[in-house]
Coordinates of C-alpha atoms and ligand atoms in Angstrom, one line a residue:
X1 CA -8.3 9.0 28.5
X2 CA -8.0 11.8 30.8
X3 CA -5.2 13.4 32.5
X4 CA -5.7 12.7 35.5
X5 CA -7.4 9.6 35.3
X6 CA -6.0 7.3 38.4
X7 CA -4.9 10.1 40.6
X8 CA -5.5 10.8 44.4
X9 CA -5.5 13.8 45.6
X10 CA -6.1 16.3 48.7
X11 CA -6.4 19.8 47.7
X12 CA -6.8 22.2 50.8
X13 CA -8.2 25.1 50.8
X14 CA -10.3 23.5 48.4
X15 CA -13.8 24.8 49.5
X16 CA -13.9 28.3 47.5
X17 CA -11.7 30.5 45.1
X18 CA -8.5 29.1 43.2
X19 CA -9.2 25.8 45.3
X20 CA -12.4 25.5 44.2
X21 CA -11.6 25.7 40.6
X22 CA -8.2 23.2 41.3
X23 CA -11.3 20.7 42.5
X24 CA -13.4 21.2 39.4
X25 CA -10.8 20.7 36.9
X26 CA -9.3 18.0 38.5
X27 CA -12.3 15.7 38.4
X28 CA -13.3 16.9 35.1
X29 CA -9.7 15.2 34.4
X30 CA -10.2 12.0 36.1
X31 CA -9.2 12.3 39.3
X32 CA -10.3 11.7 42.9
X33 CA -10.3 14.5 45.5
X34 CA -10.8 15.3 49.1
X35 CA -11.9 18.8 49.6
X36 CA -9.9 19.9 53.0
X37 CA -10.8 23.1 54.6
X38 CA -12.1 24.6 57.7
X39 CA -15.0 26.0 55.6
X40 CA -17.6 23.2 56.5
X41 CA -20.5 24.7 54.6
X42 CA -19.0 25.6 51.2
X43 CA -16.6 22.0 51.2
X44 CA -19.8 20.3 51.6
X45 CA -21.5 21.8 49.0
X46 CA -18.8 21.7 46.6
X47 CA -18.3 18.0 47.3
X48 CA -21.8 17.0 46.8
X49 CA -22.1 19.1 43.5
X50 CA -18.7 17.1 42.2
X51 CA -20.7 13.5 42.8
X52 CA -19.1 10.5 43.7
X53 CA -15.6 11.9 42.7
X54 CA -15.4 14.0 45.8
X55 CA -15.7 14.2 49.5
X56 CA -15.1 17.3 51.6
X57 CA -13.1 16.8 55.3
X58 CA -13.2 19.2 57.9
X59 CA -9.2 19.8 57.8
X60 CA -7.3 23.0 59.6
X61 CA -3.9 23.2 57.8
X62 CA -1.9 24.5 60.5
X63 CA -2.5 21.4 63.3
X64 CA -0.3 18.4 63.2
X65 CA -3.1 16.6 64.8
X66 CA -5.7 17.2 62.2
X67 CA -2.9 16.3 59.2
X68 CA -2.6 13.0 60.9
X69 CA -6.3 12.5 60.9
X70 CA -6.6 13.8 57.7
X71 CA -4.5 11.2 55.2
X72 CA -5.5 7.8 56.4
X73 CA -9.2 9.1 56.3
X74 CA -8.0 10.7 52.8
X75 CA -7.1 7.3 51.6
X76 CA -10.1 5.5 52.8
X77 CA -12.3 7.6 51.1
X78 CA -10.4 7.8 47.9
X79 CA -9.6 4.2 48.1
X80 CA -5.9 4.6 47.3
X81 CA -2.5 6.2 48.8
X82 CA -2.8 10.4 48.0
X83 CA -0.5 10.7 45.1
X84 CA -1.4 14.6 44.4
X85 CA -1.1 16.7 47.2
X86 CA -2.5 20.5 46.4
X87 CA -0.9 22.8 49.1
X88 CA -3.3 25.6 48.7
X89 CA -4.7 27.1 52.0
X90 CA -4.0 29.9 52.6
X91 CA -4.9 34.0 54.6
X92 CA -3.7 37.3 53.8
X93 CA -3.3 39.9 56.1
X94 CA -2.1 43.7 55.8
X95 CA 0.1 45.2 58.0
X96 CA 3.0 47.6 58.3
X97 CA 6.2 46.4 59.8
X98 CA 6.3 48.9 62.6
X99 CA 2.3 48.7 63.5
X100 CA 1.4 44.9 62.6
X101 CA 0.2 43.2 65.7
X102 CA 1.8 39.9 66.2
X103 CA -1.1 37.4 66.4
X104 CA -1.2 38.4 62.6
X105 CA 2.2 37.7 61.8
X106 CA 1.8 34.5 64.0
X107 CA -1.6 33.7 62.1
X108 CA 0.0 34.0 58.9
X109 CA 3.1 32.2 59.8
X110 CA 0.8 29.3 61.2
X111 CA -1.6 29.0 58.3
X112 CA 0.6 29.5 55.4
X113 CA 4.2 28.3 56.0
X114 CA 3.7 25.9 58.9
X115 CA 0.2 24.8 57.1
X116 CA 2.7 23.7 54.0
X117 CA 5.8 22.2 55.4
X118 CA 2.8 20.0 57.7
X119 CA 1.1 19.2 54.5
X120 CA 4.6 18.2 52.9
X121 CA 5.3 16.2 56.3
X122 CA 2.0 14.2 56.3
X123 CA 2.1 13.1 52.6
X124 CA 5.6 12.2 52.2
X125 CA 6.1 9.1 53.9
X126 CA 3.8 7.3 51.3
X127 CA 4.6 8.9 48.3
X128 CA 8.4 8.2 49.0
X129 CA 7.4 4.2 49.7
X130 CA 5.1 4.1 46.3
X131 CA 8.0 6.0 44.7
X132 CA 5.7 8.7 43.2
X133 CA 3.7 11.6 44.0
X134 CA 3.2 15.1 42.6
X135 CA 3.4 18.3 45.8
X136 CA 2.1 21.8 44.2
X137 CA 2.3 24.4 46.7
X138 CA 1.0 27.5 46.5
X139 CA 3.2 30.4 47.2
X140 CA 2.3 33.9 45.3
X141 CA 4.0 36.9 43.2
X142 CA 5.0 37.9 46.9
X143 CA 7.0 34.9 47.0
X144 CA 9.2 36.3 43.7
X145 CA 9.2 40.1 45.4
X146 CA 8.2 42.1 47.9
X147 CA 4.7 44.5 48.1
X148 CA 4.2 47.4 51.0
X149 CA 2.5 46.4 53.9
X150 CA 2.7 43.0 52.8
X151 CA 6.1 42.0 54.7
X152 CA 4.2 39.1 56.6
X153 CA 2.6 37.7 54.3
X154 CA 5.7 38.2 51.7
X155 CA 7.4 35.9 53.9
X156 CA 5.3 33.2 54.3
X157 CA 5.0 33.0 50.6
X158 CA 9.0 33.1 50.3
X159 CA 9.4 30.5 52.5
X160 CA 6.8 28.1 50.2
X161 CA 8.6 28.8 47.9
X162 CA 11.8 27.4 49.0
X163 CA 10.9 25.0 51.3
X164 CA 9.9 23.7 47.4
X165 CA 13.3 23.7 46.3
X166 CA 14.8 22.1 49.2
X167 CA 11.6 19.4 49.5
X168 CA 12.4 18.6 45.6
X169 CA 16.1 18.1 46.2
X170 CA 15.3 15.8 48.9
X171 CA 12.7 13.8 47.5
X172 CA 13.6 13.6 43.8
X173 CA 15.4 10.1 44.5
X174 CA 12.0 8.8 45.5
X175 CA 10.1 9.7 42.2
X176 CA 8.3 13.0 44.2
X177 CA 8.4 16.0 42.8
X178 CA 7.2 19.8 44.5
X179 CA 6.7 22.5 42.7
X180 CA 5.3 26.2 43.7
X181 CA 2.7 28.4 41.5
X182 CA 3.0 31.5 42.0
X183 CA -0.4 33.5 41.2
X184 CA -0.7 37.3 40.5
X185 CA -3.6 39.4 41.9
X186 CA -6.5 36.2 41.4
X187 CA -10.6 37.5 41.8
X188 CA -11.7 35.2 44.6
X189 CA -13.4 35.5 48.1
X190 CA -10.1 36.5 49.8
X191 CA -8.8 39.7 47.1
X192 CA -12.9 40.7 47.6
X193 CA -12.4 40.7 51.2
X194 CA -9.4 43.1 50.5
X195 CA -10.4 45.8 48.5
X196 CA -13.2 44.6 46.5
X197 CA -13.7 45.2 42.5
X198 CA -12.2 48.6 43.5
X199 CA -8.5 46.7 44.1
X200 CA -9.7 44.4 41.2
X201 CA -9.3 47.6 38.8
X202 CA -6.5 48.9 40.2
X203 CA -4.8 45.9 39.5
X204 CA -6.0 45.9 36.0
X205 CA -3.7 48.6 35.1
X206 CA -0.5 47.3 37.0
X207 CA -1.1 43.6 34.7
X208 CA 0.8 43.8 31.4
X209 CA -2.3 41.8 30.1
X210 CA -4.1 44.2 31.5
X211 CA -7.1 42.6 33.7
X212 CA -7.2 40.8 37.0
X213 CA -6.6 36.7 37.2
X214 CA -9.7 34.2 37.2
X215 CA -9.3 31.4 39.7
X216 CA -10.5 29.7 35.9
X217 CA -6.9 30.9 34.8
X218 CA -5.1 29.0 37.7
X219 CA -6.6 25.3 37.6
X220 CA -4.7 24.3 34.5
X221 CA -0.7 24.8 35.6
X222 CA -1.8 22.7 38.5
X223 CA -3.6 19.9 36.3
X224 CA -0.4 19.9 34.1
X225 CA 1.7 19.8 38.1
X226 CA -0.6 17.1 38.9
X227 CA -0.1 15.0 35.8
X228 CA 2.5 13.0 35.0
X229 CA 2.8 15.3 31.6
X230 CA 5.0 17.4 34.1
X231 CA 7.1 14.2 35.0
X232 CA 10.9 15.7 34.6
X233 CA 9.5 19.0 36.0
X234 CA 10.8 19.1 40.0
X235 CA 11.5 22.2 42.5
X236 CA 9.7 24.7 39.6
X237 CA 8.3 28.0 40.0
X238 CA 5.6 29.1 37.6
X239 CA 4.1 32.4 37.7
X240 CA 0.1 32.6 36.5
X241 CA 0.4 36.4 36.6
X242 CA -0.6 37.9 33.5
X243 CA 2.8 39.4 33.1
X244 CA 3.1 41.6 36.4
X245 CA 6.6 40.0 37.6
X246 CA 8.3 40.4 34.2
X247 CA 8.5 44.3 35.1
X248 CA 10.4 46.4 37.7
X249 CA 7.2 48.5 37.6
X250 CA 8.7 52.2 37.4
X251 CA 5.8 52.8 34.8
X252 CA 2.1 53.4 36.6
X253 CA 0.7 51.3 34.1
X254 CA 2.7 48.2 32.9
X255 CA 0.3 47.6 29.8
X256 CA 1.8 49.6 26.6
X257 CA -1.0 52.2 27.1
X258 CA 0.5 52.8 30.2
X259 CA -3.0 51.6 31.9
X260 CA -5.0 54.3 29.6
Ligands
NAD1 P1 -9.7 32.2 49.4 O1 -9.7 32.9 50.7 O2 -10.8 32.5 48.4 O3 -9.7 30.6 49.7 C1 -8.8 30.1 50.6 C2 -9.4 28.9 51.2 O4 -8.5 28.4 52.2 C3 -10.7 29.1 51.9 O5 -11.6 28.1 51.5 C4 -10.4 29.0 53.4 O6 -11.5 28.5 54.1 C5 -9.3 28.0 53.3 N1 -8.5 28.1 54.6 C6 -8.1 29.2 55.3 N2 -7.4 28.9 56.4 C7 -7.4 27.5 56.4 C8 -6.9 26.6 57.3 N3 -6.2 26.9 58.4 N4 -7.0 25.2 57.0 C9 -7.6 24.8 55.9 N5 -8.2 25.7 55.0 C10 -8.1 27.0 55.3 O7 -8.3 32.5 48.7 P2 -7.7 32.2 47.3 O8 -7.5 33.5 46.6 O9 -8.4 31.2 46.6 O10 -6.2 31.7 47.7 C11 -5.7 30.4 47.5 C12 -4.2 30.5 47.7 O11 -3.7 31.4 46.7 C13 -3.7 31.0 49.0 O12 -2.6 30.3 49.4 C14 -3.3 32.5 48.7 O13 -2.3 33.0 49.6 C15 -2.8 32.3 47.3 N6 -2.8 33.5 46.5 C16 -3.9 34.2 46.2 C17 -3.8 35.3 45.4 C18 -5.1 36.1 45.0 O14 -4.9 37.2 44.4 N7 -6.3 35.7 45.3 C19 -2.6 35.7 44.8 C20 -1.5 35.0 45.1 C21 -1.6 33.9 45.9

């Protein structure tokens, strides 16, 4: 028996970095999965190397039109209503509040908080009529406090994570619960594209445990969301941030050797 054995899910995002790894675990757990992402070469890929278990569908999180597409074909190819749905997709941009242009901010507004509630919007109808259904969304240590020139993106991530709370008050009474992960600084494609292994060490020291996250050290919190193990467990948020939020940060280095 595995823990996931019997479940549906959509995770987007799903083509590279933490969503890759969500994809992985969750069929090595028994689940089914559609790989949703605008990244057609690496969803492919993944979905082939995951067999039978996976299929990949072109799927831009911020259009109405393409979430509408994307569930009925969902549940044709996994043979069953979506009863996980993995709100993971998501950009990051920079930008300083007096200089950020505003096709960034709109980008990031788009992508991440409009991409979510859209996702919570497609899937619910379903899951309310079959009375269950497990939503994990994926907001971020910027949605628990704030980082420079990250006002944007800080907001986006604040608003995941309560549009969760409210979402979990509201569909509790249908058996659906939505949770929000928040990860700390997480080695994948998009903290590469900002910063590199140089940002990766930097990091290092800030991290009480004293190292960077693996998308590896992600997957399981959202195999124990997805499962019914986490059954009583509704409008959560769990850090996966090897200790950065539990400081106010005056110190350089938040390890005890004061990142030495
Ligand atoms: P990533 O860039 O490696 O992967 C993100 C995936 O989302 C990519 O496959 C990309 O193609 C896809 N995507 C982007 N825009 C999309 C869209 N419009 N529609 C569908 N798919 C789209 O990033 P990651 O680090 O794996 O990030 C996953 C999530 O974790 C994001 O929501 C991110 O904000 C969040 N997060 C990341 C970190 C970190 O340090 N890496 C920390 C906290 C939170």
């Amino acid at each position: 028996m595995n823990r996931l054995d019997g479940k549906h899910a959509i995770i987007t995002g799903g083509a590279q970095g933490q969503g890759e790894a969500i994809a992985r675990a969750f069929v090595r757990e028994g689940a089914r999965v559609v790989i949703a992402d605008v990244a057609d070469e690496a969803g492919s890929a993944l979905a082939a190397d995951l067999g039978d278990a996976a299929v990949f569908i072109h799927h831009d999180v911020s259009d109405a039109a393409s979430w509408d597409r994307l569930v009925p074909e969902a549940e044709s190819h996994l043979g069953a209503p979506v009863d996980v749905l993995v709100n993971n997709a998501g950009i990051l941009r920079f930008g300083e509040v007096d200089t950020m242009p505003m096709d960034d901010f709109d980008l990031l507004l788009n992508v991440n908080q409009r991409g979510c509630f859209l996702g919570m919007r497609a899937v619910a109808p379903a899951m309310k009529q079959g009375r269950r259904g497990s939503i994990i969304n994926c907001s971020s240590v910027e949605g628990l406090a704030g980082m420079a020139s990250l006002t944007a993106y800080t907001g986006t991530k604040f608003a995941i994570r309560g549009m969760t709370k409210a979402a979990a008050v509201e569909l509790g009474a249908f058996g659906v619960r939505v949770n929000s992960v928040h990860p700390g600084m997480i080695d994948t494609p998009m903290t590469q594209a900002h910063g590199g292994d140089a940002a990766m060490e930097w990091g290092a020291t800030r991290v009480p445990l004293e190292r960077v996250g693996t998308p590896e050290d992600i997957a399981p919190l959202y195999v124990y969301l997805a499962s019914d193990e986490s059954g009583y467990t509704t409008g959560g948020e769990f850090a996966v941030d090897g200790g950065v939020t539990a400081t106010h940060s005056f110190y350089p280095g938040n390890s005890g050797r004061g990142g030495a």
